[in-house]
Structure formats: C-alpha cells, structure tokens
PDB file of C-alpha atoms in Angstrom:
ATOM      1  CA  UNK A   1      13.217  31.150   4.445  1.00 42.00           C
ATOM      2  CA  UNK A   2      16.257  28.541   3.890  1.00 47.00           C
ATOM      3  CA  UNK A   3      14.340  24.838   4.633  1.00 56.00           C
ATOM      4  CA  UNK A   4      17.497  23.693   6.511  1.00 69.00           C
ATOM      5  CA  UNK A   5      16.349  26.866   9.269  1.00 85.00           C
ATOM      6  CA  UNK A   6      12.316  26.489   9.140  1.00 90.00           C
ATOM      7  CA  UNK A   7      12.492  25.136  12.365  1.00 96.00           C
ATOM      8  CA  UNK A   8      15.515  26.708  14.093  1.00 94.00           C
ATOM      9  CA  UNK A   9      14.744  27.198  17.685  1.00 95.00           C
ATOM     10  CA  UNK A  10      12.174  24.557  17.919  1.00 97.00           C
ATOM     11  CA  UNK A  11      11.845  21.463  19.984  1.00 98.00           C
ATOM     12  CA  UNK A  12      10.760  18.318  18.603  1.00 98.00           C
ATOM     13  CA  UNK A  13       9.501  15.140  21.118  1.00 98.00           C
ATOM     14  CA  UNK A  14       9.382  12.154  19.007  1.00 98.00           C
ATOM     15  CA  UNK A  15       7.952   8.901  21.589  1.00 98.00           C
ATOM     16  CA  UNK A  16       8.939   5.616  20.872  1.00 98.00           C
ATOM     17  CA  UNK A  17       9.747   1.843  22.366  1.00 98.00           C
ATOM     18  CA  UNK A  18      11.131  -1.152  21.260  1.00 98.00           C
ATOM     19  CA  UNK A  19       9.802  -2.344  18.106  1.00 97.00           C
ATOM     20  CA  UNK A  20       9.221   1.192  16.167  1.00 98.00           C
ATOM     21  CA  UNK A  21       9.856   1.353  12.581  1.00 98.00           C
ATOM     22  CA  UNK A  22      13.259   1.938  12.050  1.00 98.00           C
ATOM     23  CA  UNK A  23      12.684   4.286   9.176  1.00 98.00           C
ATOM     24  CA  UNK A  24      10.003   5.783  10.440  1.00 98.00           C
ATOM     25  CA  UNK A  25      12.184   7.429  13.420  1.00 98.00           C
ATOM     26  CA  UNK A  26      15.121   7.866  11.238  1.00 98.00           C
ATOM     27  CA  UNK A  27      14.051   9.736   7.950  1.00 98.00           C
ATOM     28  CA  UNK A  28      11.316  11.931   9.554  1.00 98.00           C
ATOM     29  CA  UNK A  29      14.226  12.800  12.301  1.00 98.00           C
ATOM     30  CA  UNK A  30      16.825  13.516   9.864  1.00 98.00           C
ATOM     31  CA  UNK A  31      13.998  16.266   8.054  1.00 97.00           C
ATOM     32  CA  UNK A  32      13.237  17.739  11.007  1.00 98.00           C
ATOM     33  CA  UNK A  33      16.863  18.107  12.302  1.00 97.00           C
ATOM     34  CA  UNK A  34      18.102  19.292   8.741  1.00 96.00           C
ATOM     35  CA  UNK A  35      15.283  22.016   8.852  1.00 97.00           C
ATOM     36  CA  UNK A  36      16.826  23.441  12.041  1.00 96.00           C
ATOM     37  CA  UNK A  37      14.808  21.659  15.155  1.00 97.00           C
ATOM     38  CA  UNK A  38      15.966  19.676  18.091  1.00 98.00           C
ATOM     39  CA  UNK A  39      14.936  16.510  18.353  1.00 98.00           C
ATOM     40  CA  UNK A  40      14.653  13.975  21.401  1.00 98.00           C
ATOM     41  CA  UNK A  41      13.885  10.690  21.663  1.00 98.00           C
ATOM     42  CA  UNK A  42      11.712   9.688  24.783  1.00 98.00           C
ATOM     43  CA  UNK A  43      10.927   6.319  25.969  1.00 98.00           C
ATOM     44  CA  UNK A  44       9.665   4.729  28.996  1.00 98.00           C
ATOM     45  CA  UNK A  45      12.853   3.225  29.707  1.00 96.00           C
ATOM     46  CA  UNK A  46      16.680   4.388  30.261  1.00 95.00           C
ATOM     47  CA  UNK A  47      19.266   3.034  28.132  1.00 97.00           C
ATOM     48  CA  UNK A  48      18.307   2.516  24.250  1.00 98.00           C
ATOM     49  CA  UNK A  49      15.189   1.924  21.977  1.00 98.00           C
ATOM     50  CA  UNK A  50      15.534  -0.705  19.813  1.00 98.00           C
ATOM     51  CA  UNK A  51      14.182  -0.480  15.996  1.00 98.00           C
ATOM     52  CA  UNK A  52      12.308  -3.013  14.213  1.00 97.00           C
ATOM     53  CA  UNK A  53      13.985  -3.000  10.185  1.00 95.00           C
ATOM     54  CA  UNK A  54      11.024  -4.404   8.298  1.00 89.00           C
ATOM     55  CA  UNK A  55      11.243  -7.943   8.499  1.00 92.00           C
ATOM     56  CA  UNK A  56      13.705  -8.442  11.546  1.00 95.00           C
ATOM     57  CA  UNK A  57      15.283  -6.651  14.410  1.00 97.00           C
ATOM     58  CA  UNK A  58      17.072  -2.972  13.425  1.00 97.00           C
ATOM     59  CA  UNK A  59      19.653  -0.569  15.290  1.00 98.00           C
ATOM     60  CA  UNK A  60      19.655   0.427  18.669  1.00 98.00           C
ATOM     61  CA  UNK A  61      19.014   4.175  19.359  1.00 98.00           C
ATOM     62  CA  UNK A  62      20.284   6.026  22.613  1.00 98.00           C
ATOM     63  CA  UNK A  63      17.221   7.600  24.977  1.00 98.00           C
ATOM     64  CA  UNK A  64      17.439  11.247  24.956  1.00 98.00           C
ATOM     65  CA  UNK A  65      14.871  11.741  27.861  1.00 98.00           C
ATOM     66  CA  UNK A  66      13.005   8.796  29.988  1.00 98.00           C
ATOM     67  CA  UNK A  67       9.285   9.519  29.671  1.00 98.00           C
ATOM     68  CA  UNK A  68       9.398   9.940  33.448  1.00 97.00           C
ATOM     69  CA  UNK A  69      11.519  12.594  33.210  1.00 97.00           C
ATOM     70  CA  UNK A  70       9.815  14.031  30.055  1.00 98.00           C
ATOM     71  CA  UNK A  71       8.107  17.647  30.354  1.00 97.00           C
ATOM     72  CA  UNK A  72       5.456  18.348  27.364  1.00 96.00           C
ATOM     73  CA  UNK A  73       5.466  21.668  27.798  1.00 96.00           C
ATOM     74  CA  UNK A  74       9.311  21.926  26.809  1.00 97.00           C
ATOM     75  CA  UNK A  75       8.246  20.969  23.118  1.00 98.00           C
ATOM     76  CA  UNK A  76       6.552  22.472  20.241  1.00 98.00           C
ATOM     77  CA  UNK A  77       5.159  19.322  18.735  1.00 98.00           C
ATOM     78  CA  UNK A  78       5.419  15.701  18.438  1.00 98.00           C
ATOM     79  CA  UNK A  79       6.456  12.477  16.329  1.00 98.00           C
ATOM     80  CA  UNK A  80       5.257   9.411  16.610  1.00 98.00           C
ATOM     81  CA  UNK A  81       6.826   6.943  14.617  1.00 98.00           C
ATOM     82  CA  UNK A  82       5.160   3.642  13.104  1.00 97.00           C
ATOM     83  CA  UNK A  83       5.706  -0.139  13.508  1.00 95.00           C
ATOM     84  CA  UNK A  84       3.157  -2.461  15.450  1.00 94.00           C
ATOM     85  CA  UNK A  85       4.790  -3.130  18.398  1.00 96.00           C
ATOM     86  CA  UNK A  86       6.053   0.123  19.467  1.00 97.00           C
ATOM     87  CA  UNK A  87       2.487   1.857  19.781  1.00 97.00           C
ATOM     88  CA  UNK A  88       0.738  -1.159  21.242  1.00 96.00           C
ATOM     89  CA  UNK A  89       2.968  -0.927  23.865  1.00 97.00           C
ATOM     90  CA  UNK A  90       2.644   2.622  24.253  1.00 98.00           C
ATOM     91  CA  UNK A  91      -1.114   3.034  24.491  1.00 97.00           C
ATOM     92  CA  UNK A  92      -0.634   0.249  27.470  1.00 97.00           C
ATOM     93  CA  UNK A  93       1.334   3.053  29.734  1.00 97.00           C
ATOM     94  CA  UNK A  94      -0.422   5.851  30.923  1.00 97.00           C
ATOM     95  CA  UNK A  95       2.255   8.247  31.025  1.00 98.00           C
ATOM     96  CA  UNK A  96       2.582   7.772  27.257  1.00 98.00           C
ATOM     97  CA  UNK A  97      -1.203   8.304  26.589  1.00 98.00           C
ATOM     98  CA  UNK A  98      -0.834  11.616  28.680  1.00 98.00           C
ATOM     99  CA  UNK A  99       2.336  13.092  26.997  1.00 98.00           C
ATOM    100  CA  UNK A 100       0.565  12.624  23.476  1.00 98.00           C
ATOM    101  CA  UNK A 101      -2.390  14.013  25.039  1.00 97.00           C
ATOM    102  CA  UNK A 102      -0.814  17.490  26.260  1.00 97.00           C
ATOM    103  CA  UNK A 103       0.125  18.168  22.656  1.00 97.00           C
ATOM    104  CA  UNK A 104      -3.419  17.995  21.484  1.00 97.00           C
ATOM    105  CA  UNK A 105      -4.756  20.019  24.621  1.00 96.00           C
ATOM    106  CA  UNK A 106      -2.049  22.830  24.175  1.00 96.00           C
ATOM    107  CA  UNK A 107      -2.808  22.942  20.366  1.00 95.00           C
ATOM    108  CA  UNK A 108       0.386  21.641  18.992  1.00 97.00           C
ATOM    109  CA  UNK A 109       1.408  20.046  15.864  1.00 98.00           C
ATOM    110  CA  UNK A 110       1.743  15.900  16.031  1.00 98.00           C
ATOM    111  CA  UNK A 111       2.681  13.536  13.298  1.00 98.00           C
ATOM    112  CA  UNK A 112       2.167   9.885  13.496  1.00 98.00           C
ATOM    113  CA  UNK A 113       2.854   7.638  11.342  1.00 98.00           C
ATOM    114  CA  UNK A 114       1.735   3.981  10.097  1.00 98.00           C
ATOM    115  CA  UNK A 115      -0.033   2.451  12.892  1.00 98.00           C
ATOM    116  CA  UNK A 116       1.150   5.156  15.487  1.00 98.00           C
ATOM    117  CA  UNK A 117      -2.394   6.518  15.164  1.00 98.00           C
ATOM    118  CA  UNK A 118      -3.352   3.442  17.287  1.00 97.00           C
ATOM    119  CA  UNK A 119      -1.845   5.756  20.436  1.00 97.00           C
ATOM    120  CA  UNK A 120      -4.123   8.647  19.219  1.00 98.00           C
ATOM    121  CA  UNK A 121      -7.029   6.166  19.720  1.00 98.00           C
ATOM    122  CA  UNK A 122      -5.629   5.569  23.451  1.00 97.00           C
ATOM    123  CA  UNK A 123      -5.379   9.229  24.022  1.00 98.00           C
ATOM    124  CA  UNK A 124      -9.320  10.089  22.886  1.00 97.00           C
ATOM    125  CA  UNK A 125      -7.715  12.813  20.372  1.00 97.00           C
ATOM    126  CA  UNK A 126      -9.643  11.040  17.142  1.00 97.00           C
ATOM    127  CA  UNK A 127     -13.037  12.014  17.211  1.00 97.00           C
ATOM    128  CA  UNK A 128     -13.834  14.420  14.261  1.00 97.00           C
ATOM    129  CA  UNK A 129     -10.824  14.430  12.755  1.00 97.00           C
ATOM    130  CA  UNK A 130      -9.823  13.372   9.285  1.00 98.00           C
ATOM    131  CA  UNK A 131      -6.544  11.240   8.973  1.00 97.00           C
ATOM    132  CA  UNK A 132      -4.638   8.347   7.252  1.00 98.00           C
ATOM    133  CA  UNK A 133      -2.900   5.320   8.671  1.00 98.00           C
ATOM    134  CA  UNK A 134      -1.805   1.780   7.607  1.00 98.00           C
ATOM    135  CA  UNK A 135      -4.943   0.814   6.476  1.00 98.00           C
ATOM    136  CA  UNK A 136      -4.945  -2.767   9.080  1.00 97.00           C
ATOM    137  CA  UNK A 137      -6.159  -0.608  11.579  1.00 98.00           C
ATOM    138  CA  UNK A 138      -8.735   1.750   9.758  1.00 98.00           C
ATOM    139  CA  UNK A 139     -11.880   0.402  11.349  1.00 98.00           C
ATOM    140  CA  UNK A 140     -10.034   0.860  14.852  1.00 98.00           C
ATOM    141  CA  UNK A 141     -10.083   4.802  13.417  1.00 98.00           C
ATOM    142  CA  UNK A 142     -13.026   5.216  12.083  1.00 98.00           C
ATOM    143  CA  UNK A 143     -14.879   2.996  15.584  1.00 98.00           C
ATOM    144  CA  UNK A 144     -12.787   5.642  17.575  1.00 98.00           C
ATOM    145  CA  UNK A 145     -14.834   8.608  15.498  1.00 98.00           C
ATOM    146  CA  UNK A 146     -12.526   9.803  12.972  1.00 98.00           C
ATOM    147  CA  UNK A 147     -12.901  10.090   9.280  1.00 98.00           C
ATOM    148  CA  UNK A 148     -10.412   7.622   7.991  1.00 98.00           C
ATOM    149  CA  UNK A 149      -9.195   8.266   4.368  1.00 98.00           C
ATOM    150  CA  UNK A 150      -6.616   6.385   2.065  1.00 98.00           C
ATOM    151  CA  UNK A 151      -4.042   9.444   0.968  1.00 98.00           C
ATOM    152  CA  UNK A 152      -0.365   9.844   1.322  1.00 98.00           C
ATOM    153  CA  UNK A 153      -0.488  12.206   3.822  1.00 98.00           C
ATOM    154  CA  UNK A 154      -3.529  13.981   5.285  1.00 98.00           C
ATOM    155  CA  UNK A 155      -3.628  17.060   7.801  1.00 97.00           C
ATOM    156  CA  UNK A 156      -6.227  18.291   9.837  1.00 97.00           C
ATOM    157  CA  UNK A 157      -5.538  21.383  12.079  1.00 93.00           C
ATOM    158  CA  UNK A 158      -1.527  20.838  13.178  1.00 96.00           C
ATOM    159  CA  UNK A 159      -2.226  16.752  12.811  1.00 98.00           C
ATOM    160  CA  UNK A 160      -0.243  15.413  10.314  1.00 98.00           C
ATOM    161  CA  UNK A 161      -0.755  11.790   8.871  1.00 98.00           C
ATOM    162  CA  UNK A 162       0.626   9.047   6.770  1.00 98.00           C
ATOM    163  CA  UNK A 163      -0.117   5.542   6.104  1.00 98.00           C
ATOM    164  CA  UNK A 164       3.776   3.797   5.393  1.00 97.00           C
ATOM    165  CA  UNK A 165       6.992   4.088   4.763  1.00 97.00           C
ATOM    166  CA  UNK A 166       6.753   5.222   0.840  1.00 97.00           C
ATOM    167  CA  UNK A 167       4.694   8.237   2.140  1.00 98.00           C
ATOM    168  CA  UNK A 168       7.825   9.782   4.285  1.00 98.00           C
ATOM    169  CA  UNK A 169       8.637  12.270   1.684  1.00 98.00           C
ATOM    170  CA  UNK A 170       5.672  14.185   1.667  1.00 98.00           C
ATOM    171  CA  UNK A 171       4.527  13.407   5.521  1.00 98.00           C
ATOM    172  CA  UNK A 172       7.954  14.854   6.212  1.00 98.00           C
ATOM    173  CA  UNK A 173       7.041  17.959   4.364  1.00 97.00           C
ATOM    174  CA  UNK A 174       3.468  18.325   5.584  1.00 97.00           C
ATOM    175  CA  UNK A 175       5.138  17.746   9.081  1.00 98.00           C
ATOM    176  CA  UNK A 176       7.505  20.842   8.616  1.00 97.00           C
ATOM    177  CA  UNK A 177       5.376  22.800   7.196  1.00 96.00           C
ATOM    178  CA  UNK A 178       2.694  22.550  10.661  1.00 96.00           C
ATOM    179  CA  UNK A 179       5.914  22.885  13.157  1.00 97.00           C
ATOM    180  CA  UNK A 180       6.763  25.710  11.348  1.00 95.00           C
ATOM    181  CA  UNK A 181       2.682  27.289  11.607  1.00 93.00           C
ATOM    182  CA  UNK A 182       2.947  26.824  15.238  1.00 91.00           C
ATOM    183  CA  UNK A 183      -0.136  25.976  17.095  1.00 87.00           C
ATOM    184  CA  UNK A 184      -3.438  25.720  15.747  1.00 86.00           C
ATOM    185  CA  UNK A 185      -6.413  26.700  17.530  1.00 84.00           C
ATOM    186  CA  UNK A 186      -8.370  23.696  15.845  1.00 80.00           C
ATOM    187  CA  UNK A 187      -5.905  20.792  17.183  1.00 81.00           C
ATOM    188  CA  UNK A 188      -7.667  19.818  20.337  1.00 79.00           C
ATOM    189  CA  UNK A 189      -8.527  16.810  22.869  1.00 76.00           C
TER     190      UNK A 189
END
C-alpha cells in the first residue's frame, strides 16, 4: 500500500500546551498527515499552543479542539509530543491524564515522545511496559514500573517510544506502522 495512504481514514489526537517541542509536533504531524490521517491538535485552552524551538520560544499553532470539547473515542490513536514544559503541565490537569488514559483502556496506539512519557507516568499506563524517553527522566520510568531502555525507538503492544529529536525518523515510522495495525489487545491501563 502507497505510504502517503497507510492511514487514510484515520484520526490522529496529538495533546499538547505551551512549551512542547516545536519539532516534535511538527515532523511527526507532517508523517502522519502525508501517510493519509487527520490530525488535531487539542489543548486545554482556546486560541493557540505555543512551541518551545530548542533554546527559546517557537511558532504559535492554532487549537483544533479544546480538551473540553475533546471526545477520545473519535480517534484511533494518539501523539504526544516532547519538551519539558508542555507535559508537566499536562499531567497537572486531570482531563489531560484521562484523555491519554482512554487510549490505553480502548487498546489504541500512542506515541510520546522525549519527556512526554512523564504524562504516561500521570496516567498509571507504565507498569510492565518496555519504553524509551529522554533519559533525565528514566528513574521517574523505571520508579513508575516500566522497563526503561536507551534505543531510538522502542514499541511495546501499539506504544511507540523515542528519546529526542534525532530519533523522529524512525519513531515516525514505528508510529505509522502501529496506527496502521490498529488496536492491540496488549496496550492496556
């Protein structure tokens, strides 16, 4: 099957807030909507998201969907960009935690990103499981129950994982390639 349809008909959440890393919204998006999928981009607030560009403040980025507003079960998986900020502040709102929780409790595909994992943490979705992540906050993994290794990208059952921005090419793929599977029985809460 042509790559730029894999994913035709599919719907793609991808949570963020200020402070994400820019690139790690913007390449992984730009895969997944050249492989067919529609993507949204859901925050807690109306308005824009605003991108942190390595070193300093990035581009704005126009909500799609407030997370108020948001319905998991519209979407066939989920991407959660990088960057410190953006999933510190997410773990602290419970309607955040729950949204990335549905996709593990209805078995679908999630990639995260960086230090994103730190929101898989909030959600209780690490135990047992084998990923990657930017290795600052690999004791916070490993605390939390999961097996934390150092690899590009690592999946376990429909969760895809990568540690930092040099690993987008192949999280990308890996993240394609587990939309594209559908659920997976094994990707659980």
């Amino acid at each position: 099957m042509e790559n730029q349809q894999r994913l035709k008909g599919k719907k793609v959440a991808i949570l963020l807030t200020d402070g994400f890393e820019q690139v790690e919204m913007t390449e992984p998006r730009k895969a997944l909507q050249d492989a067919g999928a529609e993507t949204h981009l859901i925050a807690p607030k109306n308005g824009v998201v605003k991108a942190w560009d390595e070193k300093d403040w990035g581009d704005s980025f126009s909500v799609d969907v407030i997370l108020d507003d948001a319905d998991a079960y519209s979407y066939d998986a989920l991407l959660l960009p990088g960057g410190v900020m953006n999933p510190d502040h997410l773990r602290m709102e419970k309607k955040a935690v729950a949204f990335v929780r549905h996709f593990f409790e209805e078995h679908k595909p999630v990639a995260a990103i960086c230090h994103a994992p730190m929101l898989l943490i909030e959600a209780d979705v690490v135990k047992g499981r084998t990923l990657t992540s930017y290795p600052s906050i690999q004791t916070d993994l490993r605390n939390a129950g999961a097996n934390w290794v150092d690899q590009e990208v690592v999946t376990d059952q429909g969760l895809v994982t990568s540690r930092k921005p040099d690993d987008i090419p192949a999280f990308n793929r890996k993240m394609i390639e587990e939309i594209w599977e559908g659920t997976h029985a094994g990707q659980h809460a």
